[in-house]
Short mmCIF file of C-alpha atoms in Angstrom, two decimals:
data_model
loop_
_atom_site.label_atom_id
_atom_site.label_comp_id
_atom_site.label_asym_id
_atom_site.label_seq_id
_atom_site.Cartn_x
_atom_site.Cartn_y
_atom_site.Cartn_z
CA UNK A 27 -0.20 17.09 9.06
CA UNK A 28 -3.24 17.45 10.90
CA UNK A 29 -2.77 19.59 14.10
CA UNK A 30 -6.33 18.57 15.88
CA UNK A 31 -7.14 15.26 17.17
CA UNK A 32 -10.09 12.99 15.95
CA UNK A 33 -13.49 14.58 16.48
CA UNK A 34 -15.18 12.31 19.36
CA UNK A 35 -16.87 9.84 16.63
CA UNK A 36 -14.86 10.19 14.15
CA UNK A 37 -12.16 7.48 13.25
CA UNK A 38 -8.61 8.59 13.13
CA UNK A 39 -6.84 8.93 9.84
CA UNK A 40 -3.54 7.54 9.88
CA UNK A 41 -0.90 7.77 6.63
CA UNK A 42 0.93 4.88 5.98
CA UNK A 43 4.54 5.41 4.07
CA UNK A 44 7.68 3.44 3.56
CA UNK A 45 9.83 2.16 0.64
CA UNK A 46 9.04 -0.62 -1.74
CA UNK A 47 9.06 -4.02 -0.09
CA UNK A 48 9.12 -2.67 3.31
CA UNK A 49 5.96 -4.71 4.26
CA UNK A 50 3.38 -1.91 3.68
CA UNK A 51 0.69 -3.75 2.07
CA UNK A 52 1.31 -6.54 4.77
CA UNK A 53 0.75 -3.60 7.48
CA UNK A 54 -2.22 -2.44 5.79
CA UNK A 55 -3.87 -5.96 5.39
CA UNK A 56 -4.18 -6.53 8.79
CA UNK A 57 -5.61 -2.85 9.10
CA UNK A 58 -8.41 -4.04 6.68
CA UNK A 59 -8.73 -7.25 8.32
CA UNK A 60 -9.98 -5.31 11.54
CA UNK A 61 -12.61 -3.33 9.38
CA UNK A 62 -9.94 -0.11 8.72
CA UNK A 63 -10.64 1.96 5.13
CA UNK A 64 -7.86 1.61 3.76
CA UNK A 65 -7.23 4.00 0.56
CA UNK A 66 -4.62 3.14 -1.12
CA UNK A 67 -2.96 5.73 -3.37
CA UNK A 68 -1.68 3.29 -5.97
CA UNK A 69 -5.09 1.70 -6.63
CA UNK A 70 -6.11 5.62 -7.27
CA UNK A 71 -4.06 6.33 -9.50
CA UNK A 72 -5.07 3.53 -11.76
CA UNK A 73 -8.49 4.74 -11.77
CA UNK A 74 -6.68 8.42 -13.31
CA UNK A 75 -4.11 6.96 -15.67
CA UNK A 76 -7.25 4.33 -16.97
CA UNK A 77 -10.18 6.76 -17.07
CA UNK A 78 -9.29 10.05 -17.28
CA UNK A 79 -10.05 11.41 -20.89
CA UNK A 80 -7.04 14.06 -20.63
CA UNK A 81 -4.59 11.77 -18.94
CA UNK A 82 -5.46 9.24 -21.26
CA UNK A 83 -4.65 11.35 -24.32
CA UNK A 84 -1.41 12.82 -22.73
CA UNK A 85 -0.21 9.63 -22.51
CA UNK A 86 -0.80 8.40 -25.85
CA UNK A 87 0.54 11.06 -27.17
CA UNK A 88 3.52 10.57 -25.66
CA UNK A 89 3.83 6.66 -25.28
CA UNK A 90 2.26 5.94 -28.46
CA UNK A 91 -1.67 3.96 -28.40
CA UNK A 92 -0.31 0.74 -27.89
CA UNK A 93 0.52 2.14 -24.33
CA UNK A 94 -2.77 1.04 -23.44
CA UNK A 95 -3.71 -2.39 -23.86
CA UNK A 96 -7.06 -3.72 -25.38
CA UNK A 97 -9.19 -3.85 -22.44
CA UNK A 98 -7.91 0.19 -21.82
CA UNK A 99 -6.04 -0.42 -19.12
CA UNK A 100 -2.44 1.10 -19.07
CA UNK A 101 1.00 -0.92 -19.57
CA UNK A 102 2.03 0.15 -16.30
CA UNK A 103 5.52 -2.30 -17.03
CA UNK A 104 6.07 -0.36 -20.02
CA UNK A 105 5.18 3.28 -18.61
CA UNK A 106 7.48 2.57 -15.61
CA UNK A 107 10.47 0.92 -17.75
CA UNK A 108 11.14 4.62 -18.90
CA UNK A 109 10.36 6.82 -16.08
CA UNK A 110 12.81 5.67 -13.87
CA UNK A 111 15.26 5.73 -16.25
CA UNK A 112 14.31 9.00 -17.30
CA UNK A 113 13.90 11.83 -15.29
CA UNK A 114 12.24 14.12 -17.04
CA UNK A 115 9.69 11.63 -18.66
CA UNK A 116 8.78 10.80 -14.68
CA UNK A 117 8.23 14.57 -13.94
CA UNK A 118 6.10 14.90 -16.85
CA UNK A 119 4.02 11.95 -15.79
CA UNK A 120 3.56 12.86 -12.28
CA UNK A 121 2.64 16.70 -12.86
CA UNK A 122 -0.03 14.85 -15.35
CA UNK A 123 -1.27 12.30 -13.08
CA UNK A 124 0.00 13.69 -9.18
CA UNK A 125 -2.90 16.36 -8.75
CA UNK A 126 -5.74 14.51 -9.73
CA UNK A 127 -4.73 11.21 -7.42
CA UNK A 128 -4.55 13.88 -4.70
CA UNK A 129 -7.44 15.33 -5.33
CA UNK A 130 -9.58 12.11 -5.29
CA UNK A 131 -7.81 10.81 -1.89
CA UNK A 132 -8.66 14.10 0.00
CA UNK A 133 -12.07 13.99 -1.43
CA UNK A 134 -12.46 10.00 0.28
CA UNK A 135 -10.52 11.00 3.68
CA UNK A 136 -12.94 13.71 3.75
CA UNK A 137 -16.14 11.67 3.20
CA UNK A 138 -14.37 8.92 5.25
CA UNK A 139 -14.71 11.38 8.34
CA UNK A 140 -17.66 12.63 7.52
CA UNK A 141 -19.43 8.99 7.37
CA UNK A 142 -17.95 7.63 10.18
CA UNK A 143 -18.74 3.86 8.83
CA UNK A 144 -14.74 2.82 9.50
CA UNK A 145 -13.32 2.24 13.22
CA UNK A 146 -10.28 3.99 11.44
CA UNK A 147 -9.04 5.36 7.93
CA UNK A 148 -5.44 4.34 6.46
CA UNK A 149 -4.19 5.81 3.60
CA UNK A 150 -1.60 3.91 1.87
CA UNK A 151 0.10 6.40 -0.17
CA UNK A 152 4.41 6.05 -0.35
CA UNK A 153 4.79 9.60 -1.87
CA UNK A 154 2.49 11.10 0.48
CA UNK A 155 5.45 13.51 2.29
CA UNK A 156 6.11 14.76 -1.24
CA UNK A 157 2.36 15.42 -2.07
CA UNK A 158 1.68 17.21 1.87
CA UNK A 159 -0.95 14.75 2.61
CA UNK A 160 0.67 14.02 5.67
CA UNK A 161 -0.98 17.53 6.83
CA UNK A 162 -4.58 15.69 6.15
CA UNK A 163 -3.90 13.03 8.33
CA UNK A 164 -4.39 12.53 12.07
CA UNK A 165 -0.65 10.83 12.57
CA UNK A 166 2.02 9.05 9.66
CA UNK A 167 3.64 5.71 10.51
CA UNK A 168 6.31 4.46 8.70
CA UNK A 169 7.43 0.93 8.14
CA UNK A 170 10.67 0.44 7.50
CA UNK A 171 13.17 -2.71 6.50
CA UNK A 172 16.95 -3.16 5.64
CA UNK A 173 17.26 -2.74 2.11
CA UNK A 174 18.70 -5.89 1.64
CA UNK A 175 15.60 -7.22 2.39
CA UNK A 176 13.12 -5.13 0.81
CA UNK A 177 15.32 -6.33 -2.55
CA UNK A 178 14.47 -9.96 -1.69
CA UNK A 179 10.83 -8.89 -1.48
CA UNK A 180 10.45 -7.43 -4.67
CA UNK A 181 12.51 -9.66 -6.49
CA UNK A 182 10.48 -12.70 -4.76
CA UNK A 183 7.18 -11.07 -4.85
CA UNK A 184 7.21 -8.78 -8.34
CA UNK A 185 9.70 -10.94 -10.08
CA UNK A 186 12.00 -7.84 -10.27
CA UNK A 187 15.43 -7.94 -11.20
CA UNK A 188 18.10 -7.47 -8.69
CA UNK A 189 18.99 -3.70 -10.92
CA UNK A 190 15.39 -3.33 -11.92
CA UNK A 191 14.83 -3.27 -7.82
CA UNK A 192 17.59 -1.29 -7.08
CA UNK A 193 16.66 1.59 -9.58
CA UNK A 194 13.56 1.27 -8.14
CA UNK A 195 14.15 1.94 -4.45
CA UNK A 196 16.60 4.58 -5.54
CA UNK A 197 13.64 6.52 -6.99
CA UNK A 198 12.37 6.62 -3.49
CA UNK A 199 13.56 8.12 -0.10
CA UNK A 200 15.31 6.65 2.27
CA UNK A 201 14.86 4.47 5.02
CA UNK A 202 15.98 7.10 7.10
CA UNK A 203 13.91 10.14 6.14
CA UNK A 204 10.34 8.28 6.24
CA UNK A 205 10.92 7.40 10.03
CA UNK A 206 12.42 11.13 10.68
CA UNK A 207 9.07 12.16 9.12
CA UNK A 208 7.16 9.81 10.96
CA UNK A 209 5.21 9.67 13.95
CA UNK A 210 5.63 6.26 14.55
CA UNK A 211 8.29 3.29 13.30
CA UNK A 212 7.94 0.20 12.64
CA UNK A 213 11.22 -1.56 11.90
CA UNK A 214 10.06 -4.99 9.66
CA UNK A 215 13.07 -6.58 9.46
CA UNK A 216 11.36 -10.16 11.13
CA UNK A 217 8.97 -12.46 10.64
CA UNK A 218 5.29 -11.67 9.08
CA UNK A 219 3.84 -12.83 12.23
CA UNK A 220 5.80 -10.32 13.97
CA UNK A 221 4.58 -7.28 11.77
CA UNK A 222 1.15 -8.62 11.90
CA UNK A 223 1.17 -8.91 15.68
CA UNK A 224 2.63 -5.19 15.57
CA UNK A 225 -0.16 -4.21 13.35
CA UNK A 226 -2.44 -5.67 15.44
CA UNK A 227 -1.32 -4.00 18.20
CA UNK A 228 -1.23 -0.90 16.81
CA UNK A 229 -5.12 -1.27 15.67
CA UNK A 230 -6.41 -1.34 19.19
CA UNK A 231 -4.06 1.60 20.19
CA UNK A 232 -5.30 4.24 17.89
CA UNK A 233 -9.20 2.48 17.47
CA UNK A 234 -9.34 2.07 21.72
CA UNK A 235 -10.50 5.34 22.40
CA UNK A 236 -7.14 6.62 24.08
CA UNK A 237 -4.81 9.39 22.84
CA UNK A 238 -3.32 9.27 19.91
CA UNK A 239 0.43 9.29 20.06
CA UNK A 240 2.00 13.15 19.59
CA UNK A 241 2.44 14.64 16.82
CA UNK A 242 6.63 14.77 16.47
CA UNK A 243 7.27 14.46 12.76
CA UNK A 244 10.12 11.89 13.98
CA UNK A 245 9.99 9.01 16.28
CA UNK A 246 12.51 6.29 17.48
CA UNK A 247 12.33 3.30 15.63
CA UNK A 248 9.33 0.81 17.16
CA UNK A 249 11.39 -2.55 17.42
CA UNK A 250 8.09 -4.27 19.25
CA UNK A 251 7.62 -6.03 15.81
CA UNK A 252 10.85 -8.13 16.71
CA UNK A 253 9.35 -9.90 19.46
#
């Protein structure tokens, strides 16, 4: 992570992690709402695995050319029906696709501070711990739910099935180690009012011209969203 604070004029850059159906993209909505960048890692990497001439052959090759559909946009469903059931097919994919999605976020968090058009920069990106992109940013909040009911999200948002879900969080860290990892927690185990109030809250914190909170790597769990 970042060990200097903000340059006066410069908006603050603040990582957003968390497990599947934790209520990231809810968090991140009402970022945007308030005029935040927000990057978002996912969105990214679809611009890689859809445009890139070498990670568009690498995949072929290995998926077969029906992996991409007519308008040449990858089966994502299809790609991700293997991976997580296969190990080594995920490592192969994410040492293909991993350094380029990095690349192209630290190239926009750079020209992000450098522009200064955003009252602050968010950069939605789950596996960022993994990746080290934590170090780019100014602090990392996590937000975090039971995983009962990040498996009612995804099953009632994505249409997932209860194992599809399961494998999927699997695949990912725990609850535990994002808000260890963290600088600040936000426990979303309420209503969507309540994380968007939280959100909210948290907006004019780090935009308001104060001190960022410190840099700890691990905070207490922030139960204000249960209000």
């Amino acid at each position: 992570m970042s060990t200097e604070r903000p340059a006066r004029g410069r908006p603050p850059v603040v990582g957003l992690v968390g497990r599947a159906g934790s209520g990231k993209s809810s968090f991140a909505a009402v970022m945007r709402e308030r005029g935040a960048l927000v990057l978002e890692a996912d969105r990214v990497g679809h611009r890689v695995t859809d445009q890139d001439p070498a990670v568009r052959e690498a995949l072929v090759a290995e998926y077969g050319p029906e992996v991409y559909r007519p308008d040449g946009t990858l089966d994502r469903a299809r790609v991700a029906e293997r991976v997580f059931r296969d190990p080594e097919a995920r490592r192969r994919l994410d040492a293909l696709v991993h350094p380029k999605l990095v690349a192209a976020l630290r190239e926009a968090i750079a020209r992000a501070r450098r522009e200064g058009r955003a009252p602050l920069v968010l950069v939605d990106a789950a596996l960022m711990l993994d990746w080290g992109l934590d170090r780019d940013c100014d602090l990392v909040v996590a937000v975090v739910a039971a995983e009962s009911a990040q498996l009612a999200r995804l099953q009632r948002a994505r249409g997932w099935a209860p194992e599809h879900a399961r494998l999927r969080l699997r695949a990912q860290r725990s609850n535990e180690d994002f808000a260890a990892r963290a600088d600040v927690v936000v426990v979303n185990d309420g209503a969507l009012e309540s994380l968007r109030a939280r959100a909210a809250e948290l907006f004019a914190q780090w935009t308001g011209g104060g001190e960022l909170p410190p840099r700890r790597g691990g905070s207490a769990p922030d139960h204000a969203d249960r209000r």
